[in-house]
mmCIF file of C-alpha atoms in Angstrom:
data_model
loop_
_atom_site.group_PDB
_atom_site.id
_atom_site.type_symbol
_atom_site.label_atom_id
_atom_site.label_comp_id
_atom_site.label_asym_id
_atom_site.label_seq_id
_atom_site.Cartn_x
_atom_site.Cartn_y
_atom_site.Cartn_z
ATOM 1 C CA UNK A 1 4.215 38.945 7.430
ATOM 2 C CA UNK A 2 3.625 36.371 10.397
ATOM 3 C CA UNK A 3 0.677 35.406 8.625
ATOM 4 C CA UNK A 4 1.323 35.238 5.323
ATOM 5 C CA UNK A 5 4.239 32.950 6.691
ATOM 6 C CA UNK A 6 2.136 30.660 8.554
ATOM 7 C CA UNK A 7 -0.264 30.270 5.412
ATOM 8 C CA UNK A 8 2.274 29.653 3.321
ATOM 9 C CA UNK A 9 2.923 27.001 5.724
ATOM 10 C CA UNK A 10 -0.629 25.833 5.920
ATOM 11 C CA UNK A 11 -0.418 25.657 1.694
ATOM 12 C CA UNK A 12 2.594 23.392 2.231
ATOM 13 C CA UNK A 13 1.596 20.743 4.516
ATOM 14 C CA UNK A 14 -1.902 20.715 3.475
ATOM 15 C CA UNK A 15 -2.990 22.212 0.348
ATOM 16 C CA UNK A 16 -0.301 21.400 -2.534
ATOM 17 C CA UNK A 17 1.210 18.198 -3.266
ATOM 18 C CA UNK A 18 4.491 17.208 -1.428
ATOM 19 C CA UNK A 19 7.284 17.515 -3.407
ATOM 20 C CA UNK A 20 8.950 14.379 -3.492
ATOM 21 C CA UNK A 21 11.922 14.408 -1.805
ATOM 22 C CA UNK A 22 9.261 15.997 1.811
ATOM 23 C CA UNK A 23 6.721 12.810 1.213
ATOM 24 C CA UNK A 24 9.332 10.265 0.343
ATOM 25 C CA UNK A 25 11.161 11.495 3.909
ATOM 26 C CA UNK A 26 7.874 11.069 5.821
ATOM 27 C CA UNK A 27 6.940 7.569 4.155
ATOM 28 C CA UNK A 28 10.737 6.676 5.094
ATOM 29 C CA UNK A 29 10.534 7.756 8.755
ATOM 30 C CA UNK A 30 6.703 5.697 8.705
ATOM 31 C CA UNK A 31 9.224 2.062 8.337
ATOM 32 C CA UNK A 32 11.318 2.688 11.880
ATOM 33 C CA UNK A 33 8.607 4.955 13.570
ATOM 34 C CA UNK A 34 6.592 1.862 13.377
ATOM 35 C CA UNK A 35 9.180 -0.775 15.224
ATOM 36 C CA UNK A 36 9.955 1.292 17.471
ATOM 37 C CA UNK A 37 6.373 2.419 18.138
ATOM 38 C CA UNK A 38 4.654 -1.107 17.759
ATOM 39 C CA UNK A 39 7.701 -3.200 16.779
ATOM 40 C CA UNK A 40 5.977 -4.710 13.912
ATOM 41 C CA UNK A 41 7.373 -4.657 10.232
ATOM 42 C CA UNK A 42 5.414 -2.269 8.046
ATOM 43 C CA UNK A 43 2.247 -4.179 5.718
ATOM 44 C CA UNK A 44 -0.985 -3.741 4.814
ATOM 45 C CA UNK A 45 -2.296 -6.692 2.072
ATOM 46 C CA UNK A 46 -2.493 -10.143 5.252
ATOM 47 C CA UNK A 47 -4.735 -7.234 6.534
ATOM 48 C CA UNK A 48 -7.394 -8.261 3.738
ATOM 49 C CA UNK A 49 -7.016 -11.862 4.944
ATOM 50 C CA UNK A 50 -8.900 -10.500 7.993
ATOM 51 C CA UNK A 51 -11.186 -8.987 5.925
ATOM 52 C CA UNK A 52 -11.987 -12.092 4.034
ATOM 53 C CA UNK A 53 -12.259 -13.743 7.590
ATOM 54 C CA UNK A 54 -15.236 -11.007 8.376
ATOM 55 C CA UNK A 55 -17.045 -11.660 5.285
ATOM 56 C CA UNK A 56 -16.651 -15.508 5.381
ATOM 57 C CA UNK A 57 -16.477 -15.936 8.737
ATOM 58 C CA UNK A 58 -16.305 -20.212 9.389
ATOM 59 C CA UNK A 59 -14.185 -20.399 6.367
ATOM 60 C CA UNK A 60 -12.065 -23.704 6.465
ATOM 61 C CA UNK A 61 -9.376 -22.559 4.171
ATOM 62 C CA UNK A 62 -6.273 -23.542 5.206
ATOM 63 C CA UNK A 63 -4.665 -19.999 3.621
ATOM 64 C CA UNK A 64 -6.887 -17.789 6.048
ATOM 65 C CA UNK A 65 -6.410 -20.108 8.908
ATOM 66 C CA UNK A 66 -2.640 -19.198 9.985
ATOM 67 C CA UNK A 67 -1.321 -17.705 12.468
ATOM 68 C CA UNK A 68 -1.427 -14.194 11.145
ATOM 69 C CA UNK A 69 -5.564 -15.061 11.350
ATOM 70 C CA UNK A 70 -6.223 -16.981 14.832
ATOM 71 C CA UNK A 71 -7.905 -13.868 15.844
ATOM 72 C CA UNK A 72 -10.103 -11.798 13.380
ATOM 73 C CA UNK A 73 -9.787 -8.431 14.709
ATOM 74 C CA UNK A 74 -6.105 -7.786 14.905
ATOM 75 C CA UNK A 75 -4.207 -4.586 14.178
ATOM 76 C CA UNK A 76 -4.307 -5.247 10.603
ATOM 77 C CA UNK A 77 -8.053 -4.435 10.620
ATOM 78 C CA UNK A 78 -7.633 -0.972 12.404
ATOM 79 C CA UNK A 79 -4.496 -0.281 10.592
ATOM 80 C CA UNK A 80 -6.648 -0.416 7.315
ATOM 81 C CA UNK A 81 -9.358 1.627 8.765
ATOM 82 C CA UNK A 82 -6.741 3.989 9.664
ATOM 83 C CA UNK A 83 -5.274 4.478 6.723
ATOM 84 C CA UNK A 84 -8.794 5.448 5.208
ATOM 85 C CA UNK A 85 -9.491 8.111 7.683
ATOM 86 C CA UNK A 86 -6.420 9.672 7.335
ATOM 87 C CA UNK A 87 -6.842 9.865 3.531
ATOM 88 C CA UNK A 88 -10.080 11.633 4.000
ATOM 89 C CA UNK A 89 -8.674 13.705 6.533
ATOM 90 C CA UNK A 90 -5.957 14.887 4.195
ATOM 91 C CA UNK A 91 -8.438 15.920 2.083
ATOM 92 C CA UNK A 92 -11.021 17.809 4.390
ATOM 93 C CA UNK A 93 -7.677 19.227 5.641
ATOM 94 C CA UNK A 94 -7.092 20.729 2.308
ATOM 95 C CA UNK A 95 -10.411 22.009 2.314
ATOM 96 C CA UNK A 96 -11.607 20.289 -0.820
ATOM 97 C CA UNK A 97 -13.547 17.324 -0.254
ATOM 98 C CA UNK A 98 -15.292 15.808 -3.385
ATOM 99 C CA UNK A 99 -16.631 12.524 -3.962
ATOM 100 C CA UNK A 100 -15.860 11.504 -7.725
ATOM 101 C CA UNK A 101 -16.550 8.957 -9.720
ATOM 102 C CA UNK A 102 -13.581 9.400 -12.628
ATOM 103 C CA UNK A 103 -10.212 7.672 -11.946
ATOM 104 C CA UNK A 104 -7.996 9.971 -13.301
ATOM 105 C CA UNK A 105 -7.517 10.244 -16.694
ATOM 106 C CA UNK A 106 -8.793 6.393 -17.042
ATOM 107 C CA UNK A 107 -11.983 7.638 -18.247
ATOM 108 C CA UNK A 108 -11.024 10.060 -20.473
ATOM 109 C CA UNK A 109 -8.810 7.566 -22.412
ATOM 110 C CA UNK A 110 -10.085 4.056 -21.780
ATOM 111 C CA UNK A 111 -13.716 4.113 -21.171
ATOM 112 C CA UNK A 112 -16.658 6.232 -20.740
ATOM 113 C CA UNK A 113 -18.642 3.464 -18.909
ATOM 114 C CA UNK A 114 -18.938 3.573 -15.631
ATOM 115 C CA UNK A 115 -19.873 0.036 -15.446
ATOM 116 C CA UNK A 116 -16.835 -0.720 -17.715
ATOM 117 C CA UNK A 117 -14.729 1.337 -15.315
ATOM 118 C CA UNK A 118 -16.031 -0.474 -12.726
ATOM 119 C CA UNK A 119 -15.607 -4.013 -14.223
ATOM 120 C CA UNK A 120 -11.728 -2.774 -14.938
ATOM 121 C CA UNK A 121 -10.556 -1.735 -11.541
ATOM 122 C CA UNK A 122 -12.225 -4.922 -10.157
ATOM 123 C CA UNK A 123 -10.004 -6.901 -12.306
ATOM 124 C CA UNK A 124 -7.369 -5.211 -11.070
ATOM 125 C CA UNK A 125 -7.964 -5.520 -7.675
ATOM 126 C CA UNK A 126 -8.488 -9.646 -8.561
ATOM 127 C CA UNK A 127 -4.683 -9.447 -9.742
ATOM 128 C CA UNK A 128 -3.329 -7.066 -6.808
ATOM 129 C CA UNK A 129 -5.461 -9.743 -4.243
ATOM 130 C CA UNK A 130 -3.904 -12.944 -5.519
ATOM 131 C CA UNK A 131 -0.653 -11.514 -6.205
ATOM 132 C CA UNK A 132 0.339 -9.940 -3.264
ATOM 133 C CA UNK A 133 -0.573 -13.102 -1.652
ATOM 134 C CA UNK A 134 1.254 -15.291 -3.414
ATOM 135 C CA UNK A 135 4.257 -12.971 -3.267
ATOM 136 C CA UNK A 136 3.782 -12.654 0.551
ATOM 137 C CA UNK A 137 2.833 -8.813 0.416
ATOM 138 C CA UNK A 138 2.420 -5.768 -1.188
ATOM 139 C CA UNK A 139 4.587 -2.596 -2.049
ATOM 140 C CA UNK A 140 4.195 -1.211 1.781
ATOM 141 C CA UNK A 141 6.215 -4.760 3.061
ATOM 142 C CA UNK A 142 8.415 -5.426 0.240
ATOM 143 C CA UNK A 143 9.176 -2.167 -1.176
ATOM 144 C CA UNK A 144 8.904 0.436 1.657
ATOM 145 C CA UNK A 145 9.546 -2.257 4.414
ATOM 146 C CA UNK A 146 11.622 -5.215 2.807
ATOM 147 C CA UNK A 147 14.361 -3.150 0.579
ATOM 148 C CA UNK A 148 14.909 -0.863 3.410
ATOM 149 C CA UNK A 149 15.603 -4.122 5.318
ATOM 150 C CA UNK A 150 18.081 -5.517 3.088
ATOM 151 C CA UNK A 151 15.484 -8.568 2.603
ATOM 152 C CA UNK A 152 16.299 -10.347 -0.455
ATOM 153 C CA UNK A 153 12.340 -11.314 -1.171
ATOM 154 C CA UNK A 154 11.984 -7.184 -1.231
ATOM 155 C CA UNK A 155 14.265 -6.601 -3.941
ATOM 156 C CA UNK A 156 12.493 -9.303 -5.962
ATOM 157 C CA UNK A 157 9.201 -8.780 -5.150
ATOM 158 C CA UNK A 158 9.872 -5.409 -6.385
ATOM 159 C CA UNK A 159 11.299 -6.050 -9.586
ATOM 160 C CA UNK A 160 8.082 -8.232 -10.440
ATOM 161 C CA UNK A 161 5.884 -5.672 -9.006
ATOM 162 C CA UNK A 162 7.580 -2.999 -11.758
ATOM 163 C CA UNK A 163 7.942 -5.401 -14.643
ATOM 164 C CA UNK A 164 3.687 -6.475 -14.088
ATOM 165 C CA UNK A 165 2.854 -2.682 -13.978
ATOM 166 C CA UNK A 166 5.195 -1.667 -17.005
ATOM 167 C CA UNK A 167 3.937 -4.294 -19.074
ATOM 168 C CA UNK A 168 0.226 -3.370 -18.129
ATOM 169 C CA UNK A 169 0.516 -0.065 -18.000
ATOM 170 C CA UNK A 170 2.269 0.404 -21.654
ATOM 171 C CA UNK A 171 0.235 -2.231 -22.961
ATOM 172 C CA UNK A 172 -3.106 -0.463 -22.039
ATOM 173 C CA UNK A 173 -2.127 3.480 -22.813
ATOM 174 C CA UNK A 174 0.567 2.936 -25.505
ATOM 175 C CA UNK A 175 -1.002 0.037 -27.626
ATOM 176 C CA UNK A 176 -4.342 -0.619 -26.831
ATOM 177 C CA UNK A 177 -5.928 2.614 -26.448
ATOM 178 C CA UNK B 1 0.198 0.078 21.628
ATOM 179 C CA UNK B 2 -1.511 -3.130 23.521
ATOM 180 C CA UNK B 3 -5.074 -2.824 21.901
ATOM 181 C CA UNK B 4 -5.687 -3.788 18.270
ATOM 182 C CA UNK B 5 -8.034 -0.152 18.126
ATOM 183 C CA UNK B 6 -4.960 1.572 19.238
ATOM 184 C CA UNK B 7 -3.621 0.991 15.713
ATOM 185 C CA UNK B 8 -6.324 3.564 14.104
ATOM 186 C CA UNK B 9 -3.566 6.663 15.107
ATOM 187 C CA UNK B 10 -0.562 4.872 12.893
ATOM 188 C CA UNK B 11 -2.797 3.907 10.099
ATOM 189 C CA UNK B 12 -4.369 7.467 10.035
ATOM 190 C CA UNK B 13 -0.507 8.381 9.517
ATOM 191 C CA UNK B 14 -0.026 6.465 7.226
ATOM 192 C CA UNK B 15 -3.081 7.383 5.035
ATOM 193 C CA UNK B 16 -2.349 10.844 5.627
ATOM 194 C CA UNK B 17 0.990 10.376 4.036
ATOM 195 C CA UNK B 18 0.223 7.902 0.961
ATOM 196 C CA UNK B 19 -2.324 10.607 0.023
ATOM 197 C CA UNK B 20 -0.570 14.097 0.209
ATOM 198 C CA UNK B 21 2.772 12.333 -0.979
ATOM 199 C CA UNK B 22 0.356 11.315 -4.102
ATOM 200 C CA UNK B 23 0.759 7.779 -3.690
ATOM 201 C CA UNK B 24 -3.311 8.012 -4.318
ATOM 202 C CA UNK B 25 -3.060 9.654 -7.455
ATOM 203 C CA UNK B 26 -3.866 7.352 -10.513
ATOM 204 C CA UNK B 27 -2.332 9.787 -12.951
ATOM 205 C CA UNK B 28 0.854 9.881 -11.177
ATOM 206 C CA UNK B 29 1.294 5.853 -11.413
ATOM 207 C CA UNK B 30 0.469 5.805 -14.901
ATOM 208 C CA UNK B 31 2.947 8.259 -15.804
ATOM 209 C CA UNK B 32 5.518 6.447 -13.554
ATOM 210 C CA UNK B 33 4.937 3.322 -15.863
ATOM 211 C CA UNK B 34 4.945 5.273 -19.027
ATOM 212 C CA UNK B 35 7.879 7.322 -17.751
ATOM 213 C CA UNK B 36 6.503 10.686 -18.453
ATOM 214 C CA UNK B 37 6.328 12.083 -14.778
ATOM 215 C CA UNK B 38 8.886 10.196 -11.804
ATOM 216 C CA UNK B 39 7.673 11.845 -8.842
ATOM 217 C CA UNK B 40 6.427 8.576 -7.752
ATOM 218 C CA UNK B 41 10.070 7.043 -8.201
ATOM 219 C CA UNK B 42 11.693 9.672 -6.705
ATOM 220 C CA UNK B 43 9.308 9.822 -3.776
ATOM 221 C CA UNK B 44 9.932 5.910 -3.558
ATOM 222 C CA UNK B 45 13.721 5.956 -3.979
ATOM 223 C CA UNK B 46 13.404 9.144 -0.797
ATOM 224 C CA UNK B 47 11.494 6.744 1.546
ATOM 225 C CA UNK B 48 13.606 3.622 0.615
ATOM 226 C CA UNK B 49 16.730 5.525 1.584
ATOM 227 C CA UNK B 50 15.707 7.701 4.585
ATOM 228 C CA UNK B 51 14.357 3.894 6.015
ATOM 229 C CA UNK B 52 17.380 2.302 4.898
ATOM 230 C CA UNK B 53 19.638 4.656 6.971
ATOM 231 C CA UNK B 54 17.427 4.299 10.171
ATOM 232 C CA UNK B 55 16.562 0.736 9.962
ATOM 233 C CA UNK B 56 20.610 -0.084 9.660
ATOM 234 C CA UNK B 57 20.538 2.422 12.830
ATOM 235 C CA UNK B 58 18.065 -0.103 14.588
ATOM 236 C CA UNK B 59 19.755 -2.688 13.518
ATOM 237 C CA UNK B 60 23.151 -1.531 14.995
ATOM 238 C CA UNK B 61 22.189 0.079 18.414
ATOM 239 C CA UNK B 62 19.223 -2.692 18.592
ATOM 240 C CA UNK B 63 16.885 0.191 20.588
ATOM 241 C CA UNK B 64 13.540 -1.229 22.456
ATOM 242 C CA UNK B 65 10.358 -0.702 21.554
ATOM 243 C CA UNK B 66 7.587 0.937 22.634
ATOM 244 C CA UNK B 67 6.236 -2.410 23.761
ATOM 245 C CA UNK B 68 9.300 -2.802 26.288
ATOM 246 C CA UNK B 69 11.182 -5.658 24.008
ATOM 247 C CA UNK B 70 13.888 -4.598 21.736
ATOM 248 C CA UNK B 71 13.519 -3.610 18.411
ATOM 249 C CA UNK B 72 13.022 -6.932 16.133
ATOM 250 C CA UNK B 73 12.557 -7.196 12.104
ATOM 251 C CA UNK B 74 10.802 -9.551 10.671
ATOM 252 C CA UNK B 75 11.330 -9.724 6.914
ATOM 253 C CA UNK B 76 9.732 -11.633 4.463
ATOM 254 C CA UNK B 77 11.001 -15.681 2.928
ATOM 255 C CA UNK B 78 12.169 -15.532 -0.242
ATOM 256 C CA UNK B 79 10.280 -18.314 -2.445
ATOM 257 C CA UNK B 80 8.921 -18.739 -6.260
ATOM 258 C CA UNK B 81 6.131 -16.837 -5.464
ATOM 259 C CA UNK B 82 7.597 -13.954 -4.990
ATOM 260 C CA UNK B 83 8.551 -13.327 -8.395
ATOM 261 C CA UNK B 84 5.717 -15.006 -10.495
ATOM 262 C CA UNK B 85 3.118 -13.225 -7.448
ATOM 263 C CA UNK B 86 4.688 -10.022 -7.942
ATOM 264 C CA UNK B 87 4.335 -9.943 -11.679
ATOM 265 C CA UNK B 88 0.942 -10.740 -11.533
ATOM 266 C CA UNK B 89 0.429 -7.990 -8.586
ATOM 267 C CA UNK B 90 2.327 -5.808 -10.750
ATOM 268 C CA UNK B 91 -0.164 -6.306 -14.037
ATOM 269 C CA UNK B 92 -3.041 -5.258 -10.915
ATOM 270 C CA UNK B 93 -1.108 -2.199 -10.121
ATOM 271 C CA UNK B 94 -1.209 -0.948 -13.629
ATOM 272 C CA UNK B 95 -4.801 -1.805 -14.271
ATOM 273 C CA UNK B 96 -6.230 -0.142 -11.268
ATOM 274 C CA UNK B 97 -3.263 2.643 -10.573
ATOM 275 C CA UNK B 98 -3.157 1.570 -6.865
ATOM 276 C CA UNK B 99 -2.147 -1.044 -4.741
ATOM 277 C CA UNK B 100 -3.767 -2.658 -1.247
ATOM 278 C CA UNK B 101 -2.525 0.557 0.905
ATOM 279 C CA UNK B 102 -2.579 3.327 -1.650
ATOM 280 C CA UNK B 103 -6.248 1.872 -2.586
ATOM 281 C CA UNK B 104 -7.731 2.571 0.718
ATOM 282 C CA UNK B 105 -6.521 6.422 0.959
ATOM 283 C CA UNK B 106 -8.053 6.524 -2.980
ATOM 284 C CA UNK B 107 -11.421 5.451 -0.629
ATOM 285 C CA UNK B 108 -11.002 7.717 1.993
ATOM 286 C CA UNK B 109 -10.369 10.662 -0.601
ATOM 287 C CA UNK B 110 -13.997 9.827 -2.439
ATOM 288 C CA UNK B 111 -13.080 8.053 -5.215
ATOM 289 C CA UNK B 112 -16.129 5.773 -5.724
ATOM 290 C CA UNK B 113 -13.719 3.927 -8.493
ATOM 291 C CA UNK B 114 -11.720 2.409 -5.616
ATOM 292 C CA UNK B 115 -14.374 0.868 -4.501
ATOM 293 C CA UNK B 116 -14.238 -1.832 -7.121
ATOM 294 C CA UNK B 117 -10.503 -1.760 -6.628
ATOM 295 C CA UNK B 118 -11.057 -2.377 -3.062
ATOM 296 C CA UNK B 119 -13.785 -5.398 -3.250
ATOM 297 C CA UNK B 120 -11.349 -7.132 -6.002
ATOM 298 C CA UNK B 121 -8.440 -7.254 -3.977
ATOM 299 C CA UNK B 122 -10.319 -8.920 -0.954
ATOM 300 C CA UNK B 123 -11.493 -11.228 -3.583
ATOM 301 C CA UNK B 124 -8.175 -11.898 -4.940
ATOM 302 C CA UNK B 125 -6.985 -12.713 -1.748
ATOM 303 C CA UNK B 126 -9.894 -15.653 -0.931
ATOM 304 C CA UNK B 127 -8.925 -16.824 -4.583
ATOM 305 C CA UNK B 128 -5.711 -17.380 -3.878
ATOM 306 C CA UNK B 129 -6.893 -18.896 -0.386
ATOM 307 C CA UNK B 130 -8.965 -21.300 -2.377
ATOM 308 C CA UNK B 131 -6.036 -22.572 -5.105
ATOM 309 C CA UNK B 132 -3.536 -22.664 -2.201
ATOM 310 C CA UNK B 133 -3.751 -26.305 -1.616
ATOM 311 C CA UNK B 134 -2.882 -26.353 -5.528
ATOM 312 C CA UNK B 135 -0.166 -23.471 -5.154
ATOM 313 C CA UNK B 136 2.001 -25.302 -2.364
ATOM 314 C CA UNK B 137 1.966 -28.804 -4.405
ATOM 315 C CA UNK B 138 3.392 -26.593 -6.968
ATOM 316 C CA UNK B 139 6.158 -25.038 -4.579
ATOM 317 C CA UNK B 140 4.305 -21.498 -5.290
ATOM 318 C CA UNK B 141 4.390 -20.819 -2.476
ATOM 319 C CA UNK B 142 6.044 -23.019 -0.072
ATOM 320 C CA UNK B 143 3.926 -24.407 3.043
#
């Protein structure tokens, strides 16, 4: 009985997907874990400013030349390369790790290309690049961070964020294809 | 945490969580947007209000850090941009089914896909680094 409990545990954590109300708490807890643990506001998108910095190193642009970027290798840059390990730790974890090259159903609906498929979620990263700079960051600092906060720009931000990926979204699956 | 490398253990955390909460999951955004599965929302709506509660905690008893200085937030302006950025974030979020944090656990989970995803976002962000000069002129966003 001990354990069948403790893989039933194992399953839990590791194996099935979270129900949402167990990964929503954790994601919560990640906003004031990390002030009190670094006492910096959650955000991952000025990390790709750094990133930018790497591959263009003696840029002049005035954009990747604030504060956020007098030095290259910050936290940001770690904080990304974090998040990427544990990813693929969640899924060694699990005990399934597969490299694959569908997106979800996108190929099954959209495209059969991978080239296509390629050229698609390239564009999309173009959009999610220039528009979470513009709107000074992404869903982690407006959405997870900046509602939480009671920050005005979060609650718009957020609102834009939905209305983009509605219209896209519907657009692609409902009319298009 | 004093050393930039220190800040592998939180982002493994977070990675961790974006992917077994199924904030990696492409399927699971698209039928967020066509409103035929909500996990996402209600996964969303769960972290917004467990952070809400704590953060108005912090912001009450004003605790200290880890770092030894007391606990301060740092939120982000409100400006044009935000809204006219976020819509145009938002039309990348449905296209690729991930966004700048959620992208990099798709990588870390195999999904040669997100590569692409990955490399346009870090694009995106010089573009916009290159129209800036254009952008403030424009008040979007302010200098």
């Amino acid at each position: 009985m001990n354990v069948l409990q403790q893989i039933n545990v194992y399953d839990f954590l590791f194996i099935n997907p979270w129900p949402w109300w167990f990964g929503g708490s954790l994601i919560g807890l990640f906003v004031p874990f990390f002030y009190l643990t670094a006492n910096l506001p959650l955000g991952v998108s000025t990390g790709y400013g750094n990133l930018c910095r790497i591959a263009v190193p003696g840029t002049k642009l005035e954009a990747l030349n604030t504060t956020a970027y007098r030095k290259i290798f910050t936290w940001r840059v770690f904080f990304i390369a974090g998040i990427i390990l544990g990813a693929a730790l969640a899924r060694i974890l699990s005990g399934d790790y597969t490299i694959v090259t569908e997106m979800g159903r996108f190929g099954a609906t959209v495209t059969h290309s991978f080239s296509l498929s390629a050229a698609w979620f390239f564009s999309g990263g173009v959009l999610l690049g220039f528009g979470a700079r513009t709107a000074g960051g992404c869903p982690s600092a407006h959405t997870i961070h900046g509602i939480p906060c009671l920050a005005p720009s979060g609650f718009v931000a957020t609102a834009g964020f939905f209305a983009g990926g509605l219209f896209a979204v519907n657009l692609v699956y409902r009319i298009l294809f | 945490m004093k050393r930039p490398y220190m800040f592998l253990l939180p982002g493994m955390i977070f990675g961790f969580l974006l992917s077994r909460a199924g904030f990696s999951d492409y399927d699971l955004f698209m039928d967020m947007f066509l409103f035929t599965n909500l996990k996402l929302v209600w996964t969303m709506f769960t972290a917004i209000g467990v952070a809400m509660v704590l953060m108005s905690l912090i912001r009450k008893f004003r605790p200290r850090s880890l770092t030894g200085e007391p606990v301060r937030i740092k939120t982000k302006p409100l400006h044009r941009g935000t809204l006219i950025g976020g819509v145009i974030f938002g039309a990348g979020w449905g296209m690729s089914g991930a966004c700048p944090g959620t992208v990099l656990a798709q990588l870390g989970e195999g999904k040669i896909l997100a590569l692409f995803t990955f490399t346009g976002i870090a694009f995106g962000v010089y573009l916009f680094a290159l129209v800036y000069p254009q952008l403030k002129k424009s008040g979007i966003p302010p200098a």
